[in-house]
Short mmCIF file of C-alpha atoms in Angstrom, two decimals:
data_model
loop_
_atom_site.label_atom_id
_atom_site.label_comp_id
_atom_site.label_asym_id
_atom_site.label_seq_id
_atom_site.Cartn_x
_atom_site.Cartn_y
_atom_site.Cartn_z
CA MET A 1 170.20 84.03 96.44
CA ALA A 2 172.76 85.33 94.01
CA ALA A 3 171.23 86.14 90.66
CA ALA A 4 172.21 84.03 87.69
CA ILE A 5 171.34 86.91 85.39
CA ASN A 6 174.80 88.47 85.75
CA ARG A 7 176.72 85.23 85.30
CA ALA A 8 175.43 83.97 81.97
CA MET A 9 174.15 85.53 78.78
CA PRO A 10 170.43 84.72 78.46
CA SER A 11 169.00 82.88 75.50
CA LEU A 12 166.41 84.60 73.34
CA THR A 13 164.10 81.63 73.86
CA CYS A 14 162.58 81.10 77.30
CA LEU A 15 163.62 77.61 78.38
CA ASP A 16 160.50 76.84 80.36
CA THR A 17 157.89 77.86 77.77
CA GLY A 18 159.81 77.82 74.48
CA GLU A 19 158.45 81.25 73.59
CA GLN A 20 160.55 84.18 72.51
CA ALA A 21 161.55 86.67 75.18
CA ILE A 22 159.89 90.08 75.02
CA LEU A 23 162.94 91.84 76.50
CA THR A 24 166.51 90.54 76.54
CA ILE A 25 169.39 92.58 77.96
CA VAL A 26 172.78 91.03 77.27
CA ASP A 27 175.92 92.24 79.10
CA ALA A 28 174.76 95.85 78.81
CA THR A 29 177.02 98.63 80.09
CA ARG A 30 176.26 102.36 79.95
CA THR A 31 178.96 104.92 80.65
CA HIS A 32 179.04 108.71 80.49
CA GLY A 33 182.11 110.88 79.91
CA ASP A 34 185.73 109.90 79.30
CA GLY A 35 188.95 109.52 81.25
CA ALA A 36 188.84 110.82 84.80
CA ARG A 37 185.26 111.98 84.25
CA ARG A 38 184.00 108.60 83.12
CA VAL A 39 180.98 107.43 85.10
CA VAL A 40 179.57 103.91 84.88
CA ALA A 41 175.80 104.18 85.17
CA LEU A 42 175.16 100.48 84.48
CA SER A 43 177.69 97.65 84.35
CA HIS A 44 177.37 94.30 82.53
CA ALA A 45 173.65 93.86 83.16
CA ASN A 46 171.85 90.74 81.97
CA LEU A 47 168.10 90.35 82.21
CA ILE A 48 165.38 88.41 80.41
CA LEU A 49 161.66 89.18 80.58
CA ARG A 50 159.03 87.04 78.90
CA SER A 51 155.34 87.35 78.12
CA GLY A 52 153.21 87.37 81.26
CA GLU A 53 156.12 88.11 83.59
CA PHE A 54 156.17 90.99 86.08
CA VAL A 55 159.64 92.00 87.31
CA ALA A 56 160.33 94.73 89.87
CA VAL A 57 163.64 96.61 90.09
CA MET A 58 164.85 98.01 93.41
CA GLY A 59 167.95 99.80 94.60
CA PRO A 60 169.24 103.05 96.14
CA SER A 61 168.87 106.38 94.34
CA GLY A 62 171.49 106.70 91.62
CA SER A 63 172.11 102.95 91.50
CA GLY A 64 171.23 102.55 87.81
CA LYS A 65 167.52 101.67 87.93
CA SER A 66 166.37 104.41 85.56
CA THR A 67 169.32 103.73 83.26
CA LEU A 68 168.20 100.11 83.00
CA LEU A 69 164.65 101.20 82.21
CA ASN A 70 165.81 103.74 79.60
CA LEU A 71 167.89 101.08 77.86
CA ALA A 72 164.99 98.62 77.96
CA GLY A 73 162.72 101.16 76.31
CA GLY A 74 165.10 102.37 73.64
CA LEU A 75 165.28 105.86 75.14
CA ASP A 76 169.05 105.32 75.46
CA THR A 77 171.54 102.88 73.92
CA PRO A 78 174.21 100.86 75.74
CA SER A 79 177.89 101.74 75.44
CA SER A 80 178.45 98.00 75.05
CA GLY A 81 176.24 94.92 75.09
CA LYS A 82 172.80 94.53 73.56
CA VAL A 83 169.16 95.28 74.29
CA LEU A 84 166.62 93.30 72.28
CA VAL A 85 162.86 93.82 72.18
CA GLU A 86 161.04 90.85 70.66
CA GLY A 87 164.35 89.75 69.18
CA ARG A 88 165.28 93.09 67.59
CA ASP A 89 168.52 94.77 68.63
CA LEU A 90 167.45 98.36 69.31
CA ALA A 91 170.92 99.88 68.89
CA SER A 92 171.26 98.37 65.40
CA LEU A 93 168.17 100.20 64.14
CA ASN A 94 168.07 103.70 62.71
CA VAL A 95 166.27 106.45 64.61
CA ALA A 96 163.00 106.08 62.69
CA ARG A 97 162.76 102.30 63.13
CA ARG A 98 163.67 102.52 66.81
CA ALA A 99 160.96 105.15 67.31
CA ALA A 100 158.46 102.91 65.53
CA ILE A 101 159.22 100.04 67.92
CA ARG A 102 158.79 102.38 70.89
CA ARG A 103 155.38 103.46 69.59
CA ARG A 104 154.12 100.00 68.69
CA SER A 105 155.72 97.56 71.12
CA ILE A 106 156.66 99.50 74.27
CA GLY A 107 154.48 101.37 76.73
CA TYR A 108 155.81 103.76 79.39
CA VAL A 109 154.31 104.74 82.73
CA PHE A 110 155.98 107.63 84.56
CA GLN A 111 155.65 108.88 88.12
CA ASP A 112 154.34 112.28 86.99
CA PHE A 113 151.81 110.78 84.52
CA ASN A 114 152.85 113.03 81.56
CA LEU A 115 149.26 113.48 80.39
CA LEU A 116 148.62 116.36 77.99
CA PRO A 117 146.54 118.88 79.99
CA SER A 118 144.59 120.19 77.00
CA LEU A 119 143.30 116.72 76.05
CA ASN A 120 140.70 114.59 77.79
CA ALA A 121 141.40 111.01 78.80
CA ILE A 122 140.36 109.30 75.58
CA GLU A 123 142.31 111.85 73.51
CA ASN A 124 145.42 111.33 75.66
CA VAL A 125 145.19 107.57 75.28
CA SER A 126 144.52 107.61 71.53
CA PHE A 127 147.20 110.23 70.79
CA PRO A 128 150.14 107.80 70.25
CA LEU A 129 148.02 105.71 67.88
CA GLU A 130 147.02 108.78 65.88
CA LEU A 131 150.70 109.77 65.68
CA ASP A 132 151.35 106.32 64.24
CA GLY A 133 148.81 106.88 61.48
CA TRP A 134 145.74 105.15 62.90
CA PRO A 135 142.37 106.53 61.71
CA ILE A 136 140.92 108.65 64.50
CA ARG A 137 137.78 106.53 64.90
CA LYS A 138 139.79 103.31 65.20
CA ALA A 139 142.27 104.95 67.60
CA ARG A 140 139.48 106.26 69.85
CA LYS A 141 137.82 102.84 69.92
CA ALA A 142 141.11 101.24 71.01
CA ALA A 143 141.61 104.01 73.58
CA LEU A 144 138.19 103.42 75.10
CA GLU A 145 138.96 99.70 75.35
CA ALA A 146 142.23 100.49 77.15
CA LEU A 147 140.44 102.83 79.56
CA ARG A 148 137.88 100.11 80.21
CA GLU A 149 140.64 97.58 80.93
CA THR A 150 142.20 99.88 83.52
CA GLY A 151 138.84 100.58 85.15
CA VAL A 152 138.48 104.27 84.24
CA ALA A 153 136.23 104.28 81.15
CA GLU A 154 133.92 106.73 82.91
CA LEU A 155 136.74 109.31 82.77
CA ALA A 156 136.91 109.26 78.96
CA LEU A 157 135.81 112.89 78.53
CA ARG A 158 137.53 114.25 81.64
CA ARG A 159 140.73 116.30 81.49
CA PRO A 160 143.72 115.60 83.78
CA GLU A 161 143.00 118.61 86.00
CA ASP A 162 139.68 117.02 86.95
CA MET A 163 141.19 113.65 87.92
CA SER A 164 142.65 112.40 91.18
CA GLY A 165 146.26 111.21 91.17
CA GLY A 166 145.20 107.57 91.08
CA GLN A 167 142.77 108.19 88.23
CA ALA A 168 145.39 110.08 86.21
CA GLN A 169 147.90 107.28 86.69
CA ARG A 170 145.44 104.65 85.47
CA VAL A 171 144.73 106.79 82.39
CA ALA A 172 148.50 106.96 81.86
CA ILE A 173 148.66 103.16 82.12
CA ALA A 174 145.85 102.88 79.56
CA ARG A 175 147.89 105.07 77.22
CA ALA A 176 150.90 102.80 77.77
CA LEU A 177 148.83 99.70 76.94
CA VAL A 178 146.81 100.97 73.98
CA GLY A 179 147.49 99.18 70.73
CA ARG A 180 148.31 95.96 72.59
CA ARG A 181 151.91 96.78 73.34
CA ARG A 182 153.69 93.73 74.72
CA LEU A 183 156.28 95.45 76.94
CA LEU A 184 155.26 97.81 79.73
CA LEU A 185 157.90 99.88 81.54
CA ALA A 186 156.92 101.68 84.74
CA ASP A 187 159.23 104.13 86.54
CA GLU A 188 158.03 104.65 90.14
CA PRO A 189 154.36 104.53 89.03
CA THR A 190 153.12 104.78 92.64
CA GLY A 191 155.60 107.39 93.87
CA ALA A 192 153.18 110.33 93.78
CA LEU A 193 150.15 108.39 95.05
CA ASP A 194 148.68 107.56 98.43
CA SER A 195 148.55 103.95 99.58
CA ALA A 196 145.05 103.19 98.29
CA ALA A 197 145.66 104.71 94.86
CA GLY A 198 149.03 102.98 94.66
CA THR A 199 147.40 99.62 95.33
CA LYS A 200 144.89 100.18 92.54
CA VAL A 201 147.73 100.95 90.12
CA MET A 202 149.46 97.74 91.16
CA GLU A 203 146.25 95.82 90.54
CA VAL A 204 146.22 97.10 86.97
CA LEU A 205 149.88 96.25 86.35
CA ARG A 206 149.46 92.77 87.83
CA SER A 207 146.34 92.17 85.76
CA ARG A 208 148.11 93.19 82.55
CA ALA A 209 150.98 90.83 83.29
CA ASP A 210 148.49 88.04 83.93
CA ALA A 211 146.96 88.83 80.52
CA GLY A 212 150.33 88.31 78.81
CA CYS A 213 152.07 91.68 78.92
CA ALA A 214 155.71 91.76 80.07
CA VAL A 215 156.06 94.34 82.88
CA LEU A 216 159.28 95.90 84.21
CA MET A 217 158.75 98.28 87.13
CA VAL A 218 161.17 100.41 89.13
CA THR A 219 160.05 101.00 92.72
CA HIS A 220 161.46 101.99 96.11
CA GLU A 221 158.67 100.28 98.03
CA PRO A 222 158.91 96.58 99.04
CA ARG A 223 155.13 96.29 99.45
CA PHE A 224 154.65 97.17 95.79
CA ALA A 225 157.60 95.07 94.60
CA ALA A 226 155.87 92.11 96.26
CA TRP A 227 153.23 92.20 93.52
CA ALA A 228 155.90 91.14 91.00
CA ASP A 229 156.88 87.58 90.11
CA ARG A 230 160.48 88.40 90.99
CA THR A 231 162.59 91.36 92.03
CA VAL A 232 166.09 92.29 90.91
CA PHE A 233 168.29 94.55 93.00
CA ILE A 234 170.76 97.10 91.61
CA ARG A 235 173.62 98.73 93.50
CA ASP A 236 176.39 100.92 92.05
CA GLY A 237 175.29 100.10 88.51
CA ARG A 238 175.31 96.32 88.96
CA ILE A 239 172.49 93.83 89.30
CA THR A 240 173.53 92.23 92.56
CA ASP A 241 170.72 89.90 93.57
CA GLU A 242 167.34 88.47 92.65
CA THR A 243 164.45 87.07 94.64
CA GLY A 244 161.22 85.36 93.68
CA ALA A 245 157.77 86.32 94.90
CA THR A 246 157.74 83.55 97.52
CA ASP A 247 161.09 84.62 98.99
CA PHE A 248 160.03 88.26 98.90
CA ASP A 249 156.87 87.81 100.99
CA GLU A 250 158.88 88.19 104.20
CA LEU A 251 159.71 91.76 103.15
CA PHE A 252 156.10 92.66 102.44
CA THR A 253 154.60 94.91 105.11
CA CYS A 254 151.57 97.14 104.94
CA ASP A 255 150.25 99.60 107.52
CA GLY A 256 151.55 97.65 110.48
CA GLU A 257 150.08 94.31 109.41
CA ASP A 258 152.20 91.22 109.88
CA ASP A 259 153.54 89.48 106.79
CA ASP A 260 150.77 86.86 106.57
CA ASP A 261 148.02 89.47 106.85
CA ALA A 262 149.71 91.72 104.31
CA GLY A 263 150.13 88.85 101.86
CA ASP A 264 146.49 87.86 102.35
CA ALA A 265 145.39 91.45 101.73
CA ARG A 266 147.44 91.63 98.57
CA ASN A 267 146.09 88.32 97.26
CA SER A 268 142.51 89.26 98.09
CA SER A 269 142.89 92.61 96.34
CA GLN A 270 144.29 90.90 93.24
CA HIS A 271 141.39 88.42 93.24
CA ASN A 272 138.77 91.16 93.57
CA PHE A 273 140.30 93.25 90.80
CA ARG A 274 140.54 90.36 88.34
CA ASN A 275 136.89 89.51 88.89
CA ASN A 276 135.54 93.09 89.10
CA PRO A 277 138.03 95.46 87.42
CA GLY A 278 135.53 98.21 86.78
CA GLU A 279 134.62 98.51 90.46
CA GLN A 280 138.09 99.49 91.67
#
């Protein structure tokens, strides 16, 4: 179905729950260059993401997915339009206040993990809190809790070089979640992982959304997008379509299984993780 998100400016208040949106993107356009060299990376995008919602973003390479994510996280500002995180217009803030919101409200998960090689897992996870002025003991306690939530507490003293790809990514997710950030942005978080490790990462992201975090994930893979509540599609800088999880099930395939089997496998995996997160 055609997405309503590009036809109307979203309200800050979610109509179905009455709660404030975590992320609101209003008619956002991002261009680079001028005149004949002007390139439109994103055009008139509208999107709303509330607490507990998991949204996937799909589209061809160069379509504007990463631009959307960078705007959502305050790593870039729109040429026109607005991006609001918990009601605050990021572009209207000075550099210091925008950086503070990124540290305290927004978590990032990248394809290449971006863990500091000289630090062990608990030090990597606590590092952003320590930068924000947290006492080391309090920061390490919060970091251990985040590692426990992502099922890798046993890796607390291990350095990145001694972790598998899936383990390193879950440590990176713990770092993104530490301090109870309410918005989680993930850019191809499964891109460097095998199928099994990718599924475990998706279990963590789904679990965090179910716990109230707002999750926005860029992915190329339909089987991982199917974990989201809805998927938006971007082409040539425009959000062109949107589908809900029910509609998207027909696109979900996994290792040759038919759609029903794949959906059952996904649902079973989610159930097992939510009941036994430390065993994954």
